[in-house]
Amino acid sequence: MQSKNKPAQTKQEREHVGRIKSMSCICCLLLEQPTVHASSAHEIRQGSWFLSIPLCVDCHQGKNGVHGDKTYLRILKMDEFDLLNETYRRL
């Protein structure tokens, strides 16, 4: 669903986001736990689609995820840009 607060994605952005969503959750991979849910594209900066990382529902919006208390990031000793770097490495 397109947000009213940001412009529609360009063709290049849609293609990139499609690649990101097709990946396994980057947090689950690094934590060596199975990914149960499909990945969504988490934008590190709103509207910057090339700064997106693949995250499952739990790692994205769950209690321990990047929109929660960030427990998973603390366990990994990483921030969202470290996850972005790892995502690009695996693309």
PDB file of C-alpha atoms in Angstrom:
ATOM      1  CA  MET A   1       0.000   0.000   0.000  1.00  0.00           C
ATOM      2  CA  GLN A   2       1.347   3.410  -0.994  1.00  0.00           C
ATOM      3  CA  SER A   3       1.738   5.972   1.774  1.00  0.00           C
ATOM      4  CA  LYS A   4       0.236   9.403   1.209  1.00  0.00           C
ATOM      5  CA  ASN A   5       3.372  10.980   2.675  1.00  0.00           C
ATOM      6  CA  LYS A   6       5.860   9.889   0.036  1.00  0.00           C
ATOM      7  CA  PRO A   7       5.980   9.794  -3.747  1.00  0.00           C
ATOM      8  CA  ALA A   8       5.194   6.651  -5.722  1.00  0.00           C
ATOM      9  CA  GLN A   9       8.140   4.356  -6.355  1.00  0.00           C
ATOM     10  CA  THR A  10       9.988   4.568  -9.637  1.00  0.00           C
ATOM     11  CA  LYS A  11      10.404   1.446 -11.780  1.00  0.00           C
ATOM     12  CA  GLN A  12      13.975   1.024 -10.494  1.00  0.00           C
ATOM     13  CA  GLU A  13      12.830   1.353  -6.881  1.00  0.00           C
ATOM     14  CA  ARG A  14      10.030  -1.209  -7.394  1.00  0.00           C
ATOM     15  CA  GLU A  15      12.498  -3.672  -8.923  1.00  0.00           C
ATOM     16  CA  HIS A  16      14.992  -3.155  -6.088  1.00  0.00           C
ATOM     17  CA  VAL A  17      12.301  -3.567  -3.415  1.00  0.00           C
ATOM     18  CA  GLY A  18      11.173  -6.753  -5.159  1.00  0.00           C
ATOM     19  CA  ARG A  19      14.697  -8.149  -4.857  1.00  0.00           C
ATOM     20  CA  ILE A  20      14.845  -7.156  -1.184  1.00  0.00           C
ATOM     21  CA  LYS A  21      11.484  -8.786  -0.419  1.00  0.00           C
ATOM     22  CA  SER A  22      12.582 -11.993  -2.136  1.00  0.00           C
ATOM     23  CA  MET A  23      15.497 -12.354   0.299  1.00  0.00           C
ATOM     24  CA  SER A  24      15.333 -14.075   3.670  1.00  0.00           C
ATOM     25  CA  CYS A  25      15.197 -11.859   6.739  1.00  0.00           C
ATOM     26  CA  ILE A  26      18.710 -10.515   7.266  1.00  0.00           C
ATOM     27  CA  CYS A  27      18.379 -10.537  11.084  1.00  0.00           C
ATOM     28  CA  CYS A  28      17.202 -14.161  11.135  1.00  0.00           C
ATOM     29  CA  LEU A  29      20.088 -15.171   8.873  1.00  0.00           C
ATOM     30  CA  LEU A  30      22.653 -13.448  11.078  1.00  0.00           C
ATOM     31  CA  LEU A  31      21.062 -14.831  14.251  1.00  0.00           C
ATOM     32  CA  GLU A  32      21.111 -18.275  12.617  1.00  0.00           C
ATOM     33  CA  GLN A  33      17.418 -18.824  13.224  1.00  0.00           C
ATOM     34  CA  PRO A  34      14.868 -19.974  10.651  1.00  0.00           C
ATOM     35  CA  THR A  35      12.794 -17.324   8.927  1.00  0.00           C
ATOM     36  CA  VAL A  36       9.156 -18.238   9.449  1.00  0.00           C
ATOM     37  CA  HIS A  37       7.524 -15.301   7.653  1.00  0.00           C
ATOM     38  CA  ALA A  38       8.099 -13.637   4.293  1.00  0.00           C
ATOM     39  CA  SER A  39      10.349 -10.587   4.334  1.00  0.00           C
ATOM     40  CA  SER A  40       9.179  -7.044   3.925  1.00  0.00           C
ATOM     41  CA  ALA A  41      11.359  -4.110   2.890  1.00  0.00           C
ATOM     42  CA  HIS A  42      12.241  -1.951   5.896  1.00  0.00           C
ATOM     43  CA  GLU A  43      13.360   1.515   4.831  1.00  0.00           C
ATOM     44  CA  ILE A  44      16.112   2.832   7.067  1.00  0.00           C
ATOM     45  CA  ARG A  45      15.110   6.331   5.972  1.00  0.00           C
ATOM     46  CA  GLN A  46      11.476   6.849   4.900  1.00  0.00           C
ATOM     47  CA  GLY A  47      11.149   7.130   1.147  1.00  0.00           C
ATOM     48  CA  SER A  48      14.747   6.011   0.486  1.00  0.00           C
ATOM     49  CA  TRP A  49      13.944   2.667  -1.103  1.00  0.00           C
ATOM     50  CA  PHE A  50      17.568   1.867  -1.912  1.00  0.00           C
ATOM     51  CA  LEU A  51      18.201   1.964   1.847  1.00  0.00           C
ATOM     52  CA  SER A  52      15.894  -1.018   2.460  1.00  0.00           C
ATOM     53  CA  ILE A  53      16.661  -4.236   4.277  1.00  0.00           C
ATOM     54  CA  PRO A  54      14.700  -7.526   4.283  1.00  0.00           C
ATOM     55  CA  LEU A  55      13.038  -8.187   7.628  1.00  0.00           C
ATOM     56  CA  CYS A  56      10.385 -10.686   8.714  1.00  0.00           C
ATOM     57  CA  VAL A  57       7.400  -9.487  10.748  1.00  0.00           C
ATOM     58  CA  ASP A  58       9.052 -10.364  14.062  1.00  0.00           C
ATOM     59  CA  CYS A  59      12.389  -8.682  13.310  1.00  0.00           C
ATOM     60  CA  HIS A  60      10.645  -5.692  11.733  1.00  0.00           C
ATOM     61  CA  GLN A  61       7.687  -4.907  13.985  1.00  0.00           C
ATOM     62  CA  GLY A  62       7.943  -7.421  16.818  1.00  0.00           C
ATOM     63  CA  LYS A  63       8.793  -6.646  20.429  1.00  0.00           C
ATOM     64  CA  ASN A  64      12.519  -7.357  19.882  1.00  0.00           C
ATOM     65  CA  GLY A  65      12.706  -5.964  16.351  1.00  0.00           C
ATOM     66  CA  VAL A  66      13.880  -2.687  14.832  1.00  0.00           C
ATOM     67  CA  HIS A  67      10.575  -0.940  15.658  1.00  0.00           C
ATOM     68  CA  GLY A  68      10.532  -2.537  19.124  1.00  0.00           C
ATOM     69  CA  ASP A  69      13.223  -2.493  21.763  1.00  0.00           C
ATOM     70  CA  LYS A  70      15.965  -3.472  19.237  1.00  0.00           C
ATOM     71  CA  THR A  71      17.082  -6.527  21.225  1.00  0.00           C
ATOM     72  CA  TYR A  72      18.088  -8.366  18.044  1.00  0.00           C
ATOM     73  CA  LEU A  73      20.335  -5.482  16.983  1.00  0.00           C
ATOM     74  CA  ARG A  74      22.010  -5.468  20.397  1.00  0.00           C
ATOM     75  CA  ILE A  75      22.581  -9.241  20.237  1.00  0.00           C
ATOM     76  CA  LEU A  76      24.156  -8.842  16.783  1.00  0.00           C
ATOM     77  CA  LYS A  77      26.120  -5.744  17.903  1.00  0.00           C
ATOM     78  CA  MET A  78      24.906  -4.053  14.716  1.00  0.00           C
ATOM     79  CA  ASP A  79      22.771  -1.125  13.660  1.00  0.00           C
ATOM     80  CA  GLU A  80      20.458  -0.815  10.653  1.00  0.00           C
ATOM     81  CA  PHE A  81      23.296   0.389   8.400  1.00  0.00           C
ATOM     82  CA  ASP A  82      25.333  -2.709   9.294  1.00  0.00           C
ATOM     83  CA  LEU A  83      22.301  -4.793   8.243  1.00  0.00           C
ATOM     84  CA  LEU A  84      22.121  -2.779   5.017  1.00  0.00           C
ATOM     85  CA  ASN A  85      25.773  -3.538   4.329  1.00  0.00           C
ATOM     86  CA  GLU A  86      25.178  -7.240   4.916  1.00  0.00           C
ATOM     87  CA  THR A  87      22.071  -7.126   2.683  1.00  0.00           C
ATOM     88  CA  TYR A  88      24.067  -5.606  -0.199  1.00  0.00           C
ATOM     89  CA  ARG A  89      26.813  -8.153   0.320  1.00  0.00           C
ATOM     90  CA  ARG A  90      24.250 -10.937  -0.121  1.00  0.00           C
ATOM     91  CA  LEU A  91      22.374  -9.350  -3.059  1.00  0.00           C
TER      92      LEU A  91
END
